[in-house]
Coordinates of C-alpha atoms and ligand atoms in Angstrom, one line a residue:
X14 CA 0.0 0.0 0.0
X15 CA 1.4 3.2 -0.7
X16 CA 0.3 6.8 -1.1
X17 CA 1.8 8.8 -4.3
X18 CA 1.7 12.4 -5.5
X19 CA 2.2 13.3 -8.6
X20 CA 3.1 17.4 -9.4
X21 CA 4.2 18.7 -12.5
X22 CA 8.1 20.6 -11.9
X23 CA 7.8 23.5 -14.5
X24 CA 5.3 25.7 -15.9
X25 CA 2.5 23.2 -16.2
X26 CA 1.9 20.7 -19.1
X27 CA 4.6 18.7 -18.3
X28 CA 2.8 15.4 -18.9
X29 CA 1.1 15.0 -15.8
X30 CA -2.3 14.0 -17.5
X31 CA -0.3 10.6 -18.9
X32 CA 1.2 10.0 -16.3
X33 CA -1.4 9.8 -13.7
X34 CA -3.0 7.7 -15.9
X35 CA -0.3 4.9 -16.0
X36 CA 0.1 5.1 -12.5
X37 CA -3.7 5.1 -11.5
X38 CA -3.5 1.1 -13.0
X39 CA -2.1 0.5 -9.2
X40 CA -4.1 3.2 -7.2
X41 CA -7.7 2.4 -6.0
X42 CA -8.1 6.1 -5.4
X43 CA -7.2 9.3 -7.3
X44 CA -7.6 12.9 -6.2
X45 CA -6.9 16.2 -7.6
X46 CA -5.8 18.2 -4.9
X47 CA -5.7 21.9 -6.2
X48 CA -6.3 24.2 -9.1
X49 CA -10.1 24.6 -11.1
X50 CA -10.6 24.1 -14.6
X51 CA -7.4 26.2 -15.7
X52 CA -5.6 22.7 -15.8
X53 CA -5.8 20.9 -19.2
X54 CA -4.8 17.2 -19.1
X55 CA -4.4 15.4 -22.3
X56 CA -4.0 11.6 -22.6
X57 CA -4.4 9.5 -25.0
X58 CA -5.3 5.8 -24.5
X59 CA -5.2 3.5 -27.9
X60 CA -4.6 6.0 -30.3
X61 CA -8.4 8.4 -28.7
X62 CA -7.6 11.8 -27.5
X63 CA -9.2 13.0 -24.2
X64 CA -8.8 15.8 -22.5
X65 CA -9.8 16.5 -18.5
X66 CA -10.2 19.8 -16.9
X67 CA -11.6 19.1 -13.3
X68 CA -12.5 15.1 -12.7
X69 CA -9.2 13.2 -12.5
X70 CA -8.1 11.3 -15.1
X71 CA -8.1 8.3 -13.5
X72 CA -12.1 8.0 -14.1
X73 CA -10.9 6.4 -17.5
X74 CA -10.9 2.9 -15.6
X75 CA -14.1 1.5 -14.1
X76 CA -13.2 0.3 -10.9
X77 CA -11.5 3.1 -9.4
X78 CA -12.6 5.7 -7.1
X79 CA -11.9 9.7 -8.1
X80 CA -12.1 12.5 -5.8
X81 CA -12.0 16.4 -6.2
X82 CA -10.5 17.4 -3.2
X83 CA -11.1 20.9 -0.7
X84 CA -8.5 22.8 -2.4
X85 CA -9.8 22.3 -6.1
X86 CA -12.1 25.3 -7.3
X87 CA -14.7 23.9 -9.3
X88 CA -17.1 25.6 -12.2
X89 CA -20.2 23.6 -11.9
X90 CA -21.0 23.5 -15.4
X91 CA -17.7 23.0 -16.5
X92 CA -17.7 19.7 -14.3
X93 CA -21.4 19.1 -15.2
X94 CA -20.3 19.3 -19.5
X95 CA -17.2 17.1 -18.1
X96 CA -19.4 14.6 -16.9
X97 CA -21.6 14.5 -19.9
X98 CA -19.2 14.2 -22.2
X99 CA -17.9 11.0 -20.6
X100 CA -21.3 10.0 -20.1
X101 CA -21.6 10.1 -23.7
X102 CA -18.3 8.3 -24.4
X103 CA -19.8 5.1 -22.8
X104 CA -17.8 6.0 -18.9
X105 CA -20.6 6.7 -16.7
X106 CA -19.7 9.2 -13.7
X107 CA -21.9 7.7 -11.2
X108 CA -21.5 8.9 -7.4
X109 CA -20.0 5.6 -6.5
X110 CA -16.9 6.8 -8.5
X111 CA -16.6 10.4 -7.8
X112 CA -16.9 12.1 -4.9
X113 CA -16.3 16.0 -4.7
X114 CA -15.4 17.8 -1.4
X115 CA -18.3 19.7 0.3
X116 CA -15.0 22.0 1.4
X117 CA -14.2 23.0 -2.6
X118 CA -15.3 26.4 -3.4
X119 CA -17.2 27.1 -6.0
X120 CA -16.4 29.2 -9.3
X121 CA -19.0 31.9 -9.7
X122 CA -19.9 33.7 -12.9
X123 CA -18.5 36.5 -11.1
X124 CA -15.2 34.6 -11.1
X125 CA -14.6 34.9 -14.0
X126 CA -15.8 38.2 -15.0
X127 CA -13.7 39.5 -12.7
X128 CA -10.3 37.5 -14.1
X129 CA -11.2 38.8 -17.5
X130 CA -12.0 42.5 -16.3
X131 CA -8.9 42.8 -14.4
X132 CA -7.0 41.5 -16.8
X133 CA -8.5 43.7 -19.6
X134 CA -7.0 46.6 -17.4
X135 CA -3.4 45.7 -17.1
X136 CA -1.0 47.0 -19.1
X137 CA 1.2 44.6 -21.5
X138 CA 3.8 43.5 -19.4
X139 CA 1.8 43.2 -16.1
X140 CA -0.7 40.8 -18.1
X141 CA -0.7 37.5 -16.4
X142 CA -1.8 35.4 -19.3
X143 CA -4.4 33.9 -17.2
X144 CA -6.8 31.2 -18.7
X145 CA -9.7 33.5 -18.1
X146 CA -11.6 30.7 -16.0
X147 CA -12.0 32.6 -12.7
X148 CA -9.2 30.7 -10.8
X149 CA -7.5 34.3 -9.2
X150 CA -11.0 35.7 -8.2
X151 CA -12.4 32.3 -6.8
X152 CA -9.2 32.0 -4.5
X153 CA -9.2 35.6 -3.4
X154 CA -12.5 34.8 -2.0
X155 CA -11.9 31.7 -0.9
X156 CA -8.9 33.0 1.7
X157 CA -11.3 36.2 1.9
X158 CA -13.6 34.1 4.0
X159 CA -16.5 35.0 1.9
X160 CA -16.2 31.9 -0.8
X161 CA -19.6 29.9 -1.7
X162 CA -18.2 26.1 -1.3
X163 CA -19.7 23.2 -2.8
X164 CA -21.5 22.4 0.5
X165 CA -23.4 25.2 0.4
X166 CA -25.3 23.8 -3.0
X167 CA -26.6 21.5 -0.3
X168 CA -28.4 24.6 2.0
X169 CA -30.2 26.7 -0.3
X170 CA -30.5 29.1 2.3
X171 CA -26.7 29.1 2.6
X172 CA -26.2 29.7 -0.2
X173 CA -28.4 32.9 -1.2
X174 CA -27.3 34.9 1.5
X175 CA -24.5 34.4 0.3
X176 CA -24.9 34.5 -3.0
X177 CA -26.6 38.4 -1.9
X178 CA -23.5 39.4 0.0
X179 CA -21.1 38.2 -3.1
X180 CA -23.2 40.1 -6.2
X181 CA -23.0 43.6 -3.8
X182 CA -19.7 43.4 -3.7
X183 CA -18.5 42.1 -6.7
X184 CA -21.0 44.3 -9.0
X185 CA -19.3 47.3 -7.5
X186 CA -16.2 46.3 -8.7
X187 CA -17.1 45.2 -12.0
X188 CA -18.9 48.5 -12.8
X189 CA -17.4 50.9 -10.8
X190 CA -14.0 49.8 -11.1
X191 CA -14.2 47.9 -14.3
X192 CA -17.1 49.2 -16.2
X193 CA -17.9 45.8 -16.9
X194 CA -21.4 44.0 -17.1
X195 CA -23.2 43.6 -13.6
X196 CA -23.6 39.9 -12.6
X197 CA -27.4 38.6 -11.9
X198 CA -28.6 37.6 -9.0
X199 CA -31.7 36.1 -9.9
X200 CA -30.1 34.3 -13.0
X201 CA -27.1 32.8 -11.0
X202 CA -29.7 31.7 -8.3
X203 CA -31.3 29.8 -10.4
X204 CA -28.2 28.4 -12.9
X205 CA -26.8 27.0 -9.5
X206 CA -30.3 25.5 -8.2
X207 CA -30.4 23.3 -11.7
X208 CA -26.3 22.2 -10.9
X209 CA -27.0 22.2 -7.3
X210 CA -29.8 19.2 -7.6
X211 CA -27.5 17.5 -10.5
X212 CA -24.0 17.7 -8.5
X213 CA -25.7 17.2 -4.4
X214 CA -25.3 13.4 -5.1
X215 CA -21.6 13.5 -5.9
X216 CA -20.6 15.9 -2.7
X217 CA -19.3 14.4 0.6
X218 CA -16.2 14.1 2.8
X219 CA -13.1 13.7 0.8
X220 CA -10.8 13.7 3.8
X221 CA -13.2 10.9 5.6
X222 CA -13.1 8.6 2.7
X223 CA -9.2 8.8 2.2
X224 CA -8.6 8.0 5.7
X225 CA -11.1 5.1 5.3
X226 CA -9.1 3.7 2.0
X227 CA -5.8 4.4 3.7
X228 CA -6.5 2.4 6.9
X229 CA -7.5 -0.5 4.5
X230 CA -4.8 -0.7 2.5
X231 CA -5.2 1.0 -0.4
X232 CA -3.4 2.4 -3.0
X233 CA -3.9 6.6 -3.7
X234 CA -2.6 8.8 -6.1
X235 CA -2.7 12.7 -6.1
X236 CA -3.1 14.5 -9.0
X237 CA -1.6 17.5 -9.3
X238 CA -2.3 20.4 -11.7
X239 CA 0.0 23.4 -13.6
X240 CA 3.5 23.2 -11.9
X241 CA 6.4 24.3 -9.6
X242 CA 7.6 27.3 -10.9
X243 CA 3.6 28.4 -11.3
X244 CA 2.8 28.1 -7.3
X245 CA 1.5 31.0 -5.7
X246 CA 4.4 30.8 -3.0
X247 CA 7.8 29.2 -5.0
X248 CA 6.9 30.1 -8.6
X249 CA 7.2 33.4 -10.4
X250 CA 4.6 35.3 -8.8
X251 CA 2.9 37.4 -9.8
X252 CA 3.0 35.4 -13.1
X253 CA 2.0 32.3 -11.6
X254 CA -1.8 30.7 -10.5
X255 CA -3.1 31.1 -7.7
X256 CA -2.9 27.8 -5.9
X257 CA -0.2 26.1 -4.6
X258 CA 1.1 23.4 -7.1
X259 CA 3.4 21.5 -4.7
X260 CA 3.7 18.2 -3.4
X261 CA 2.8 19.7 0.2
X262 CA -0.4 20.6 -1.1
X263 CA -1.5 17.2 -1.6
X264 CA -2.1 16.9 2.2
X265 CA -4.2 20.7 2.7
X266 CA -6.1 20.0 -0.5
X267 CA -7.2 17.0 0.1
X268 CA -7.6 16.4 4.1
X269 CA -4.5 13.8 4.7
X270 CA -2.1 14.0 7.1
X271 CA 1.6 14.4 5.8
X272 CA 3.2 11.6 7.2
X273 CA 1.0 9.1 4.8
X274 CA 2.8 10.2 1.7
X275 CA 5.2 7.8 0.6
X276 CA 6.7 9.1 -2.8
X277 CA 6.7 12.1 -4.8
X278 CA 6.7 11.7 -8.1
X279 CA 7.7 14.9 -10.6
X280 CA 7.1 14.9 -14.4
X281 CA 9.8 17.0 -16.2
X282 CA 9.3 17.7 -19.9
X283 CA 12.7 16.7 -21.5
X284 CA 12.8 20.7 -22.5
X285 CA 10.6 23.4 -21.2
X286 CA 7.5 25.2 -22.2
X287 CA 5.4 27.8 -20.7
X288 CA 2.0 29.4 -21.5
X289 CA 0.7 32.6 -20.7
X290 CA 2.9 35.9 -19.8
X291 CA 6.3 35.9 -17.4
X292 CA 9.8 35.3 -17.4
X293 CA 11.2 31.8 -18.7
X294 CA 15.1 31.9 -18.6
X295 CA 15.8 28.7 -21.3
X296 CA 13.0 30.2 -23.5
X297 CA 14.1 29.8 -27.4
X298 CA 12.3 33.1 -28.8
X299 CA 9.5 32.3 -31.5
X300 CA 10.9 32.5 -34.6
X301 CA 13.9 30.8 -33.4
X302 CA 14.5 26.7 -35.5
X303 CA 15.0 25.0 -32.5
X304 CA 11.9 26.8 -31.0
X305 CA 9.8 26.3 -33.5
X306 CA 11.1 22.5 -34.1
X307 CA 10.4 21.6 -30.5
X308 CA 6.7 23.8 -30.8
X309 CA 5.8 21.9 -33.6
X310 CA 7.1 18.2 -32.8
X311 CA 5.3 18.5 -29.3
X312 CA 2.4 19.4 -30.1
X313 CA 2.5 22.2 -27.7
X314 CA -0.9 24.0 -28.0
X315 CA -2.6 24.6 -24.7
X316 CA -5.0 22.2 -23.6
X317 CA -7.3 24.7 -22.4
X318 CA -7.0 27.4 -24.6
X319 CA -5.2 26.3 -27.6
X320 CA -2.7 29.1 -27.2
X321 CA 1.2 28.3 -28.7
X322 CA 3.2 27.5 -25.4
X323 CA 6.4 28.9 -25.7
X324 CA 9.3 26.3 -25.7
X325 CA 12.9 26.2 -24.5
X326 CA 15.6 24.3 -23.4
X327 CA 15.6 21.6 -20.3
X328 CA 16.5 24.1 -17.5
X329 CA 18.0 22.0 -14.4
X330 CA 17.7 25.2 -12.6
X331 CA 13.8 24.9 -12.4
X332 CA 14.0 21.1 -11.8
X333 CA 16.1 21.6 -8.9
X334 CA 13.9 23.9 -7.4
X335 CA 11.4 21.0 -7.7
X336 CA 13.5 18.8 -6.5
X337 CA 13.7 20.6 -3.2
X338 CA 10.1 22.1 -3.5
X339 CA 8.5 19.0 -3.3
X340 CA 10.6 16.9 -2.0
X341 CA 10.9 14.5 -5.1
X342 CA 11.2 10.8 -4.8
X343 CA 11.5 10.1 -8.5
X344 CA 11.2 11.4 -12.0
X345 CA 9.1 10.8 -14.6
X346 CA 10.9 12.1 -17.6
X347 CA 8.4 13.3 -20.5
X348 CA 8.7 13.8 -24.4
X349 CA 12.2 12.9 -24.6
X350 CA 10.9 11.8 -28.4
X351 CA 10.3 15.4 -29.1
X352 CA 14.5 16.2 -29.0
X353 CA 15.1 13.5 -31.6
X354 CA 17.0 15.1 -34.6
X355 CA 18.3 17.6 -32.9
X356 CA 21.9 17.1 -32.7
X357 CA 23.2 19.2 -30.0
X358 CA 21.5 19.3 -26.6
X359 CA 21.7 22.5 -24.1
X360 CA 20.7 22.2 -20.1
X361 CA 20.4 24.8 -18.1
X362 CA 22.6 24.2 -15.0
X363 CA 22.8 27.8 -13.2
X364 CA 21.8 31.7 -14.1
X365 CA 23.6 34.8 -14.3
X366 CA 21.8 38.2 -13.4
X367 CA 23.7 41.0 -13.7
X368 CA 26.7 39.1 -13.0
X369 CA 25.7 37.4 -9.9
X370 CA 24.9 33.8 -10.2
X371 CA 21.9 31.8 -8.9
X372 CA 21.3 28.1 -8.6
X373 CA 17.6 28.8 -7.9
X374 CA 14.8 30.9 -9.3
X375 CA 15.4 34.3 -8.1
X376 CA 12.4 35.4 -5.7
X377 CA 12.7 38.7 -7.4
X378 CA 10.9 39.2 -10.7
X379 CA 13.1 42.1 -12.3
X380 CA 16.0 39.7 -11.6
X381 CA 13.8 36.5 -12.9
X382 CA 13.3 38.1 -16.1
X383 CA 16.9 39.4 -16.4
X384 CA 18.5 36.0 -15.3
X385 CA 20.2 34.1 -18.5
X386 CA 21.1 30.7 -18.2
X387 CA 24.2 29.0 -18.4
X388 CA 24.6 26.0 -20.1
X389 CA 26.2 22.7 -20.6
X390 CA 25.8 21.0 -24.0
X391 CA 25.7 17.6 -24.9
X392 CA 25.4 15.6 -28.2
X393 CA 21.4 14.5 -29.2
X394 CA 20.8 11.3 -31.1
X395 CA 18.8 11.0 -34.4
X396 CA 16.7 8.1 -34.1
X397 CA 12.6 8.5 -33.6
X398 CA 12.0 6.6 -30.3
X399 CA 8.8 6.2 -29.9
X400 CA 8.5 2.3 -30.7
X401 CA 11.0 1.6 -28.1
X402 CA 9.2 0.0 -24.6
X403 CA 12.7 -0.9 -22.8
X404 CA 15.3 1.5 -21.6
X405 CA 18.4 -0.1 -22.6
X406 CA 17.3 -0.2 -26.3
X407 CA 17.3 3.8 -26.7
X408 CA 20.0 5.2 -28.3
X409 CA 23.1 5.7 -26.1
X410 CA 23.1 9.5 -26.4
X411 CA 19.6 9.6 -25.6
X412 CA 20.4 7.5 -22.3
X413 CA 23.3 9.8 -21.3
X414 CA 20.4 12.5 -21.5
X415 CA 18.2 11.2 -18.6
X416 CA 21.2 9.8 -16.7
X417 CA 22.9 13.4 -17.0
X418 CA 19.2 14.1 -15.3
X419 CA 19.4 12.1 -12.9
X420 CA 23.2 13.0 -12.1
X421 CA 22.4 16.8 -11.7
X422 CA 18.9 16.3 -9.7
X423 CA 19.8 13.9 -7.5
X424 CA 16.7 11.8 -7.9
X425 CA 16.3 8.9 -10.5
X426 CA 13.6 8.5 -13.0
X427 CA 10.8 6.1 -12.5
X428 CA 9.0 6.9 -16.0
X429 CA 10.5 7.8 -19.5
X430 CA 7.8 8.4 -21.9
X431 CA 8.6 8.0 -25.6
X432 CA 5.5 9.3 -27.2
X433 CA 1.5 10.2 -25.5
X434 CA 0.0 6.9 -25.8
X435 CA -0.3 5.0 -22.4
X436 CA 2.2 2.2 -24.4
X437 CA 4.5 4.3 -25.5
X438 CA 6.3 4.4 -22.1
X439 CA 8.8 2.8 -20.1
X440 CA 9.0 1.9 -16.6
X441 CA 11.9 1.6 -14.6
X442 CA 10.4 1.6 -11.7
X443 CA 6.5 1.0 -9.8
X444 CA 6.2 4.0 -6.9
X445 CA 2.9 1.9 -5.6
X446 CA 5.5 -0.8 -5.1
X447 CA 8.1 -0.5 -2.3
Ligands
GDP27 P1 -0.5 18.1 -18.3 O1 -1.2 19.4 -18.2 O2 0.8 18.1 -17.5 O3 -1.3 16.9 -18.1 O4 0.0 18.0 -19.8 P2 -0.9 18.4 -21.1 O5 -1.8 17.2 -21.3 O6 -1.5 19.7 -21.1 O7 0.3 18.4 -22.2 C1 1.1 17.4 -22.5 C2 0.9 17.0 -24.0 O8 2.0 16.1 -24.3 C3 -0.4 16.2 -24.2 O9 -0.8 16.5 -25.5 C4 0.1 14.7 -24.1 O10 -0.7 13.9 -24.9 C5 1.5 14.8 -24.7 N1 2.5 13.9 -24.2 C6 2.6 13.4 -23.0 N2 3.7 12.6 -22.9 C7 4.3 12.6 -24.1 C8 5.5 12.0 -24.7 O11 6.2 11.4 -24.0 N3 5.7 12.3 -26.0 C9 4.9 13.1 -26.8 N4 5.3 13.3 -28.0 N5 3.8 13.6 -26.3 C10 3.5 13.4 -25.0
IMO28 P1 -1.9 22.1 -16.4 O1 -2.6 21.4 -15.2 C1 0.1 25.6 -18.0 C2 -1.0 29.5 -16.3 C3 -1.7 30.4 -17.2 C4 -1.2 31.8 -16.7 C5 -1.1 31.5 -15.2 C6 -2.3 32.0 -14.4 O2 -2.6 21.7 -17.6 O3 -0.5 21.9 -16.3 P2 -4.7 31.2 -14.1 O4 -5.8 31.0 -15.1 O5 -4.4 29.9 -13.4 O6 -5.0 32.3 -13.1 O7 -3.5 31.6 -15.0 O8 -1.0 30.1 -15.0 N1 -1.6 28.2 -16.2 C7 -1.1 27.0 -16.7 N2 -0.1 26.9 -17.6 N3 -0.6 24.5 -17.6 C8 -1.6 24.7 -16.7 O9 -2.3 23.7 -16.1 C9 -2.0 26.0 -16.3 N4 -2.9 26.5 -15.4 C10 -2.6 27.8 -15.4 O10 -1.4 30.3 -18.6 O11 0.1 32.0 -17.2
MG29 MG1 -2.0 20.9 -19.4

């Protein structure tokens, strides 16, 4: 029996969708622990795409039990489409198989109004990039003390007082401040009362039911969303999300008690990519070959909204940080068939800002965005990779890449993926197995 999370170590995208879904073959339960419907995770599973926003990915098998924990923010009727969707795919979400905290707050219409107004009003350069989904707003109210959680769906009465005290407030700001569209009360009432009596089955006790499968054995993997170097705290604030991403996380989002983690598993993209606005120190510029190679080889097109992530190369800097952020028991190493052809590779392995050097992301932004990395370079390998399922048949160079990994991080892989099908994967070693 063991208890695994899973976090992403860079700017989100890293893989995390895939490889939750390997690993959830050995969990009984999965749970998504932070974030809302900002997180986009793509896997594909013989050859059909899907893509999950807020249920875990693990709901792709039948028998296993998926949970939205407290510190996810949830959009009702992106979670209500979500379900219908798979519904429709022949996976029925029944209650038995998803259970959503009563302690989650709740994306309001507001939410998101408010992301997109405030947004509207910053000046380039002190654009975010957010998704637009509500995420910043929702978790402002949410440490506010004046969130409307998904227990309160449960207590109408709750929930339009409320409701009242949240449409004041906020429609000041959105027309006063914003000149933005008011948001209704009477038409938000009754959206929610609809999702309210369609969701009420599904809500419960997250931390309860954990506790229950750990103390009979069971397996449980955490799901986390975005990345490292996006966490409210450790990232690159302000050009980050407003959750924490890291492994610690796990425990807070979901209700369970720190000592009942066993492993900590970080995906790291072979190279880097970020979407949205803020600094990325190994970023190739668009326009640049090996840029636009690695944009177009891997696919990288947001999951949520289709923008171009910006690519760059592997940056040991960053996964260090994870490394010590989350306190990393293994690697799962992603994409590495995305850097075939290329025939030199660069890693990041400290920055220079200014002339001082770092071996960690500078806390301060100015410096982030002046700090240029220093690199080491090391011959690629030409071969397409994909087809191979056992480690020792890549090509040499390609192995000296994740060992030169593991060498400068300290922790050893567990997963190299080859390629976005489930089978296109190898691995070294089974974190559910001690
Ligand atoms: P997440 O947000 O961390 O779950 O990652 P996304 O799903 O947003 O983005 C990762 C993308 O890379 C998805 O389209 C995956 O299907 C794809 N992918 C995952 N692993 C691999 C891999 O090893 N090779 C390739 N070529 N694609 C991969
Ligand atoms: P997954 O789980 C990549 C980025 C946005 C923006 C910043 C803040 O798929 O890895 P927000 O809407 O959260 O307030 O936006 O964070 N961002 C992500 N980037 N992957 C994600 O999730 C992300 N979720 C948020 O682009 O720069
Ligand atoms: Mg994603």
């Amino acid at each position: 029996m063991a208890s695994v999370v899973v976090v992403g170590t860079q700017w989100g995208d890293e893989g995390k969708g895939k490889v939750v879904d390997l690993l959830t073959k050995y969990a009984d339960c999965i749970v998504r622990f932070q974030g809302g419907n900002n997180a986009g995770h793509t896997l594909v599973v013989n050859g059909k795409k899907y893509v999950f926003h807020i249920i875990p990915s693990g709901i792709l098998y039948e028998d296993k039990s998926c949970m939205i924990g407290n510190g996810v923010i949830i959009d009702p009727g992106v979670l209500l489409e979500e379900i219908a969707e798979l519904n429709g795919k022949g996976l029925p979400v029944t209650p038995g198989r998803l259970l959503i905290s009563e302690n989650a707050h709740l994306i309001m219409p507001y939410h998101q109004m408010l992301d997109h107004a405030r947004e509207a009003a910053l000046s380039k350069g002190k654009k975010i990039g957010t998704t637009g989904r509500g995420i910043g707003p929702c978790y402002m109210d949410k440490v506010g003390r004046v969130g409307i959680k998904a227990g309160d769906l449960l207590d109408p009465v709750q929930f339009s007082e409320k409701l009242q005290a949240n449409i004041e407030e906020k429609n000041f700001y959105l027309t006063k401040q914003y000149g933005a569209e008011a948001a209704s009360f009477d038409a938000i009432k009754e959206q929610f009362e609809a999702f309210a009596e369609q969701l009420a089955p599904f809500i419960g006790n997250v931390s309860m039911e954990l506790d229950k499968a750990r103390r009979e054995g069971r397996n449980i993997l955490f799901e986390g969303a975005q990345g490292t170097q996006l966490d409210i705290d450790h990232g690159t604030y302000p050009f980050v999300t407003s959750s924490n991403t890291i492994a610690g996380n796990a425990c807070i989002g979901s209700g369970f008690g720190p000592a009942h983690i066993d492993e900590v598993i970080g995906i790291l993209k072979a190279y880097t990519t970020r979407v949205g606005e803020g600094p990325f120190p190994s970023e190739l510029p668009e326009g640049d070959s090996v840029g636009d190679e690695l944009q177009k080889k891997g696919g990288e097109f947001g999951a949520t909204t289709g923008r171009r992530r910006r690519c760059g190369w592997l940056d040991m800097v960053v996964a260090n940080d994870a490394v010590r952020l989350n306190g990393l028991t293994g690697l799962a190493i992603t994409k590495l068939d995305v850097l075939s052809g290329q025939p030199r590779l660069k890693i990041g392995r400290k920055y220079t800002v200014e002339g001082e050097a770092f071996d960690c992301m500078p806390a301060n932004i100015r410096k982030t965005a002046l700090a240029r990395p220093v690199y080491e370079e090391v011959d690629g390998w030409d071969e397409e990779i994909s087809e191979v399922r056992d480690f020792n048949d890549l090509p040499q160079n390609a192995r000296d890449y994740v060992k030169r990994i593991e060498d400068i991080s300290g922790v050893a892989p567990v997963i190299v993926s080859v390629g976005p099908d489930r089978e296109e994967t190898l691995l070294l070693r089974n974190p559910f197995e001690k």
